[in-house]
XYZ file of C-alpha atoms in Angstrom:
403
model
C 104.916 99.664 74.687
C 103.636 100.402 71.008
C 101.008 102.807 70.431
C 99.126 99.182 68.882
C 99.681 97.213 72.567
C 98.298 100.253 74.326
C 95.269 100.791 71.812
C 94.677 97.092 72.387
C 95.167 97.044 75.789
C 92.667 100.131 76.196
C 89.972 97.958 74.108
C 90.105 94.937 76.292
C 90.145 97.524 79.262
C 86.868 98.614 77.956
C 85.338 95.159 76.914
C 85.932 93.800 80.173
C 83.685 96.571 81.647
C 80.616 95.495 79.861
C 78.087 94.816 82.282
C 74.066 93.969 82.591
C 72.036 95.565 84.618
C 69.656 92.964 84.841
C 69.281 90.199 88.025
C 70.707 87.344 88.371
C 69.012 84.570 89.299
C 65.917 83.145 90.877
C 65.075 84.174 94.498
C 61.749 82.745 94.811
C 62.291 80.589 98.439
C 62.632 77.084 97.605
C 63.702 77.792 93.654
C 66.491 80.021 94.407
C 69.689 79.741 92.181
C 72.343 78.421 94.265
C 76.460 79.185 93.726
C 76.608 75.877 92.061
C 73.845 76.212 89.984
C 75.775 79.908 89.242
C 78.974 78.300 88.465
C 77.535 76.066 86.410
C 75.868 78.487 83.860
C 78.134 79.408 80.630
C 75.850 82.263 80.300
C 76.547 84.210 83.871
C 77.361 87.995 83.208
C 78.620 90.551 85.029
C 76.768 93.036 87.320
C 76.894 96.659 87.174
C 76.009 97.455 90.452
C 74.088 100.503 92.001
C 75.259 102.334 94.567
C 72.258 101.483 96.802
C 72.976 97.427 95.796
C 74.357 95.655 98.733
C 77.153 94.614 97.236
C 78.217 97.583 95.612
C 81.768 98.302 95.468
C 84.043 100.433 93.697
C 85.885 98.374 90.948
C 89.121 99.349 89.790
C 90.148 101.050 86.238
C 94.102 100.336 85.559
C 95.665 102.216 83.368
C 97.032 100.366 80.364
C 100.771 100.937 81.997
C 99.611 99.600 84.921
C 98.225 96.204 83.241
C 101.184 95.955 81.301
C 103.776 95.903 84.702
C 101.214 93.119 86.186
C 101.179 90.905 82.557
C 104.960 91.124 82.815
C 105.101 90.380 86.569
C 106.319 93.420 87.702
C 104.151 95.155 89.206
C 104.805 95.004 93.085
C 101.244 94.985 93.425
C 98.025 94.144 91.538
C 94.386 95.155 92.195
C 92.027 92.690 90.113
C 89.398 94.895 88.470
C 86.944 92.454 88.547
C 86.505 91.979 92.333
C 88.773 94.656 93.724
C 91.058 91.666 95.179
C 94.225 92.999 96.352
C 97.344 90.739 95.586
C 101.046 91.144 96.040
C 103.881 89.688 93.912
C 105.409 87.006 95.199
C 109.310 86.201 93.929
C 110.764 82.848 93.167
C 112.893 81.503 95.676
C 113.932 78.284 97.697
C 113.136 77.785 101.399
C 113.233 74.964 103.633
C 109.447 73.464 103.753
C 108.036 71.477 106.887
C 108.787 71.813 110.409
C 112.319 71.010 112.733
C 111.459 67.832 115.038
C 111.948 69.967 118.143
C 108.905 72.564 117.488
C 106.478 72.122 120.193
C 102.912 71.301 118.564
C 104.622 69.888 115.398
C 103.163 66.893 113.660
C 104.717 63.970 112.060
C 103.661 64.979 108.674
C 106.004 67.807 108.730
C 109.170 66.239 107.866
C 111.943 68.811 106.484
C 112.723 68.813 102.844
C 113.952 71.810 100.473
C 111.408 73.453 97.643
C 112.246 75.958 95.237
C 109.774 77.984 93.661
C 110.922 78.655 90.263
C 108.142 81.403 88.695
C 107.116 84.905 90.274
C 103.427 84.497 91.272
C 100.843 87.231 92.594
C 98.701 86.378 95.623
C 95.472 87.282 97.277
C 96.595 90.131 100.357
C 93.998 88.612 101.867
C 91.177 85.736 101.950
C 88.294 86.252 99.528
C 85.757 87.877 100.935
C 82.139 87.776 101.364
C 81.764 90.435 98.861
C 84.216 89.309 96.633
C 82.729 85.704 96.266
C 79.035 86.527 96.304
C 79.625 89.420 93.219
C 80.775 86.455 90.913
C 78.333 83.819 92.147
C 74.985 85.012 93.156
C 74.830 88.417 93.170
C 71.302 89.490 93.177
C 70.257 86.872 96.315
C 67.624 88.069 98.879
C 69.332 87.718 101.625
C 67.121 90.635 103.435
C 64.222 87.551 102.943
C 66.739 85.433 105.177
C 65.438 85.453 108.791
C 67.470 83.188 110.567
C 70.980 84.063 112.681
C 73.325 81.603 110.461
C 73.563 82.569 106.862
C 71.678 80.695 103.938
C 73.479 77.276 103.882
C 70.856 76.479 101.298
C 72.466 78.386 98.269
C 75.746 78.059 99.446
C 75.858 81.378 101.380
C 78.144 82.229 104.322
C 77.687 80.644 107.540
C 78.760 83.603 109.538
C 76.899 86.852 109.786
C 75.848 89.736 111.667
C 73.523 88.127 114.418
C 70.538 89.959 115.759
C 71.503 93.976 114.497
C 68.332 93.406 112.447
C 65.151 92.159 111.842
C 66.550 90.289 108.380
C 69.981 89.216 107.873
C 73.239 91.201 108.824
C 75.905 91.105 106.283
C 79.760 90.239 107.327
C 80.892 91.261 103.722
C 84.456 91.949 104.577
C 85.098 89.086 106.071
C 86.014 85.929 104.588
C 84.186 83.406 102.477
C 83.780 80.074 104.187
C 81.064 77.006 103.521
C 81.866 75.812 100.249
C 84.222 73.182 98.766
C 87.611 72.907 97.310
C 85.813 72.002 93.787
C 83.680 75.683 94.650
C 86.853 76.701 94.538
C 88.485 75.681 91.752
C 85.209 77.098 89.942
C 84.965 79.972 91.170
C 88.930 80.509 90.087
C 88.159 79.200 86.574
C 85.057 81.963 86.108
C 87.475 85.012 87.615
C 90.078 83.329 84.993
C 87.580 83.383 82.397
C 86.699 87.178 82.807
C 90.165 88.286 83.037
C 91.185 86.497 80.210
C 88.470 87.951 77.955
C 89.751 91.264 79.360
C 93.219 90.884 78.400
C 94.649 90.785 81.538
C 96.463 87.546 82.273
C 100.516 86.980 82.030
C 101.143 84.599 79.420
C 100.195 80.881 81.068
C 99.339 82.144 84.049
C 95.552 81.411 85.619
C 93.635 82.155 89.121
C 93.766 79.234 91.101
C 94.209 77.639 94.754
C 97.645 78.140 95.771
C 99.814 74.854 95.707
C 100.907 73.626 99.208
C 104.159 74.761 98.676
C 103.096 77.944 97.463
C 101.436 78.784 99.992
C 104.226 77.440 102.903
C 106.913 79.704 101.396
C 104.609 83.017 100.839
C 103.216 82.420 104.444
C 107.129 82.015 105.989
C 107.905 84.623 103.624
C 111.693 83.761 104.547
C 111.030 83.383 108.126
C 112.006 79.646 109.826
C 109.660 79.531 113.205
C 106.522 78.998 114.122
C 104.624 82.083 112.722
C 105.364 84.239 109.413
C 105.450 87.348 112.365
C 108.329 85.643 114.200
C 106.142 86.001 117.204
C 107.779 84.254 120.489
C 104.795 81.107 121.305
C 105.747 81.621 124.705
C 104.859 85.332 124.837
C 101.842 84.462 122.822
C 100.584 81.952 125.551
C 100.886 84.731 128.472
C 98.523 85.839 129.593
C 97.899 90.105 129.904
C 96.224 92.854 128.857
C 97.787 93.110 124.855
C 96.211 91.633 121.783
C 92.999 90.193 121.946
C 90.028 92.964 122.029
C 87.919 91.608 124.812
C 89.011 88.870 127.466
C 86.823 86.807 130.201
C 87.858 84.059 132.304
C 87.571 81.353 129.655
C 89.048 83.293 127.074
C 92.604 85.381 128.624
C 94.114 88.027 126.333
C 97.041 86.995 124.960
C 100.483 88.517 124.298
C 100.787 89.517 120.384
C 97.192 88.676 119.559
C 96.284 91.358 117.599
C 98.954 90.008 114.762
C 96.372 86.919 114.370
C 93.105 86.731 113.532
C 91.105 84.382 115.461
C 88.809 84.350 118.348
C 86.109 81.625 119.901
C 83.186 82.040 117.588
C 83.338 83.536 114.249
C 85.467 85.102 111.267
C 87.263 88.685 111.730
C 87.127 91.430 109.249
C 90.185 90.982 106.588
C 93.436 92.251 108.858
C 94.094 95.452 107.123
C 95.209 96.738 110.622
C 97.020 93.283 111.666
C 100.876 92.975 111.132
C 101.756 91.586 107.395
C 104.314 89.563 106.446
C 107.201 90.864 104.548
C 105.687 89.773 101.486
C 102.807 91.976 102.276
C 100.301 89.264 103.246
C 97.812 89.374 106.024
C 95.895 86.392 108.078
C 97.650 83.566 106.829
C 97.139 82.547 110.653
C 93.463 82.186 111.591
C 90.419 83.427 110.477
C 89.356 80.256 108.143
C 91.558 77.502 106.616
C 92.876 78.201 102.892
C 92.656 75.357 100.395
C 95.526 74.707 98.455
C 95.316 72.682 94.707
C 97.184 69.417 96.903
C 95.597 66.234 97.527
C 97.002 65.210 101.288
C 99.703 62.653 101.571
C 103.140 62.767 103.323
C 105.460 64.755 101.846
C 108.112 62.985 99.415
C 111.423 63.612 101.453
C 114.315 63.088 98.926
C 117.383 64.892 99.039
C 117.322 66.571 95.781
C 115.704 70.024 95.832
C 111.844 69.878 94.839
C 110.890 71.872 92.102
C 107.296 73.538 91.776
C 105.832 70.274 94.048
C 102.179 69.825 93.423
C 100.305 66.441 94.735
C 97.158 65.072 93.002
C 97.275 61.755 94.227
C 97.118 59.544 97.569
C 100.044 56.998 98.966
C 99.185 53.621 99.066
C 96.909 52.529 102.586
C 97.409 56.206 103.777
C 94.332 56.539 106.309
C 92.379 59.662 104.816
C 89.398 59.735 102.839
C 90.038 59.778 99.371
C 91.432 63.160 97.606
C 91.212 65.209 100.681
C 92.202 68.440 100.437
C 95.158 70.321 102.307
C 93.959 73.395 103.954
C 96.176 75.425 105.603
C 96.784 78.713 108.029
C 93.892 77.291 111.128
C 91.255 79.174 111.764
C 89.075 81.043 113.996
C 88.051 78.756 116.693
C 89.797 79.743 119.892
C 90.517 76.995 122.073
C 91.912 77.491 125.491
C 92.723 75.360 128.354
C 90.370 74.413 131.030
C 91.695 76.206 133.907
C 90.577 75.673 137.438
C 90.228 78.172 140.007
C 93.752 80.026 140.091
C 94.959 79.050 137.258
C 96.661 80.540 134.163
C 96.812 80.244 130.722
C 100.308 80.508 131.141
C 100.552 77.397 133.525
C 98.977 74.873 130.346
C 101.642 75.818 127.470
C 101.610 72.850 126.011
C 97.382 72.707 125.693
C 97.155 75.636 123.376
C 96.284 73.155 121.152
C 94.814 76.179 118.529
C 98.441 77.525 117.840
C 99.166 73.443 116.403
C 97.243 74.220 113.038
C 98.057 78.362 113.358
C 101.544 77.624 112.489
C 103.842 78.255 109.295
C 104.043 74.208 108.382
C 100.574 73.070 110.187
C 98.974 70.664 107.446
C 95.305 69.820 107.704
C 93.197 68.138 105.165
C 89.280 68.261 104.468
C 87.329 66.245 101.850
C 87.061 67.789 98.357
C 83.349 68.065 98.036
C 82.482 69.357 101.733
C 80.200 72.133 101.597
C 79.814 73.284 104.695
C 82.966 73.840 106.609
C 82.361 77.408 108.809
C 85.848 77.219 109.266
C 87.295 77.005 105.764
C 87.838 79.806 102.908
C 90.858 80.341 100.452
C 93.119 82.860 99.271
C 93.896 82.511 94.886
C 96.604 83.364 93.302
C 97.517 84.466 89.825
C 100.014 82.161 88.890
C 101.605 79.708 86.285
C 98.795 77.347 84.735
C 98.219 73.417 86.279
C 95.826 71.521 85.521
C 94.116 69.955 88.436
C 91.748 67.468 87.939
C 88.039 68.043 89.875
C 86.386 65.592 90.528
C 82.766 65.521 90.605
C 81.196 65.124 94.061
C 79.245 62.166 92.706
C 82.128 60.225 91.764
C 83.660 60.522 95.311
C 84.080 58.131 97.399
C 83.551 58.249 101.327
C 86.287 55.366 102.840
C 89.659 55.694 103.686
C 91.751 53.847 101.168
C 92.414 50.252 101.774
């Protein structure tokens, strides 16, 4: 690198460190600025934040070396400064997408077809947090005002929380974001873009944004072909002993492997620095919440010639969804076990784990694009080459399935 590239470099280092120390927002109840409202407004700055500040965190200073390896794509690893998101590189590769017709739980929207993915991308290590999505949206909320169990819906806040350690709200801040929608975000994507950008810290046409649906498939496998990116055994999964999950009770057996997932019967987990990765270095892509991708759901298009890059913006002809509903993938946190009667084991119901159908490697689900308030969705961004997705406004949808 010239000594010109790493004086510039150093400058947009330093530019993208200019920060106000005033609040953000309004918090007076009933006119409080709302993450919408935040996303919205061209004229949203960055906070420096004290150490006392709720949200405080320590944000990253690469070196100019170290921006240099990401902008070229290869770095192993990137850091964004920004939000301290953690991301690993993900190569380009081809892998068989969907699932074979003899996995147990497997849907019929899963049919087999090859994708190659022709560009290195980097990808979130983990879902955005808490933390992470609250610094770039409303930073400066009262939440200690917030009095009730469930988190402030209102302003588009997290539903889940810490209940009753307090007399005000508990905060849950490393663990994912969930209740907002897939055009949240795509906004939210678009400001971190923005910031990054002005920063000098982008590969050349590359953006953050959702994950594709393919994208996300062949990270999760991460070149494994079964049911979960860990090659975990379902069957040893479904037995029922001491190993995995932290607590048990009768309605809720410990299961074999467990602690590789991250999903129990009533809320989000911490992000899985301690649960097993992938061998692309990614953790959770099985439970916690959902993950959006940029796809609107249809059935895949099944042609023998290898697909290239897929993306899907549009919906088939009388295909029963609502209109431009989103794929989510990865399942979530909600546990859901088998009723067992006196005697019985988890063990003796495999096939009503119904929970591991949507926890697996090629488990599709969709959920309307403007839905605000799924406690079981999040996402995971990447920092990959440019599409343009078109967003729809959420007053322009429309709520019937397609005739």
């Amino acid at each position: 690198m010239s000594l010109l590239a790493v004086l510039i470099a150093a400058a947009n280092a330093l530019m993208a460190q200019e920060m106000t120390t005033a609040k953000y927002g309004n918090d007076k109840l009933g006119e409080e600025t709302t993450v919408k409202q935040s996303l919205d407004d061209p004229n949203f700055k960055l906070r420096k934040l004290d150490k006392d500040h709720y949200l405080h965190f320590e944000q990253p200073k690469p070196s100019a070396g170290e921006v240099a390896a990401m902008k070229s794509l290869k770095a192993k690893t990137w850091t964004v400064p920004i939000t301290a998101m953690e991301m690993n590189l993900i190569p380009p590769g081809e892998f068989v997408m969907g699932s074979p017709e003899d996995e147990r739980y497997r849907r019929e929207d899963e049919v087999q077809h090859k994708v190659k993915i022709s560009r290195p991308f980097y990808m979130g290590t983990f879902e955005v947090t808490q933390r992470q999505f609250y610094y770039l949206t409303i930073p400066d909320y009262d939440f200690f005002a917030w009095k009730r169990a469930d988190g402030p819906l209102h302003v588009g806040g997290a539903f889940c929380h810490k209940w009753g350690a307090t007399e005000h709200l508990g905060f849950l801040l490393d663990h994912p974001m969930e209740s907002f929608s897939w055009v949240t975000a795509m906004k939210y994507c678009k400001r971190l873009t923005e910031f990054e950008r002005k920063a000098g810290r982008l590969p050349e046409g590359y953006e953050y944004r959702l994950p594709t649906e393919a994208e996300w498939e062949y990270a999760c496998r991460a070149g494994t072909k079964s049911y979960f990116n860990t090659n975990s055994d379902l069957d040893a999964l479904i037995k029922n002993n001491s190993k995995g999950q932290p607590s048990a009770t009768p309605s809720t057996p410990a299961l074999a492997d467990l602690g590789k997932f991250a999903f129990n019967s009533y809320r989000t987990g911490p992000i899985g620095k301690q649960r097993t990765p992938n061998s692309f270095g990614l953790r959770d892509m099985h439970g916690n919440v959902y993950e959006y991708t940029l796809d609107t759901y249809a059935p895949y298009k099944t042609d023998k010639q290898v697909q290239v890059d897929p993306v899907n913006f549009e919906n088939e002809a009388n295909q029963e969804v609502f209109l431009n509903e989103k794929v989510v993938r990865g399942g979530c946190y909600k546990l859901r076990m088998p009723k067992l009667k006196k005697g019985e084991k988890a063990e003796d119901k495999p096939n009503e784990h119904e929970h591991y159908m949507n926890l697996r490697s090629a488990a599709r689900s969709a959920i309307p694009f403007n839905f605000d308030f799924s406690i079981i969705t999040g996402m995971r961004i990447v920092l990959a080459p440019k599409i343009d997705a078109p967003i729809s406004e959420p007053s322009e949808a429309k709520a019937e399935p397609k005739k």
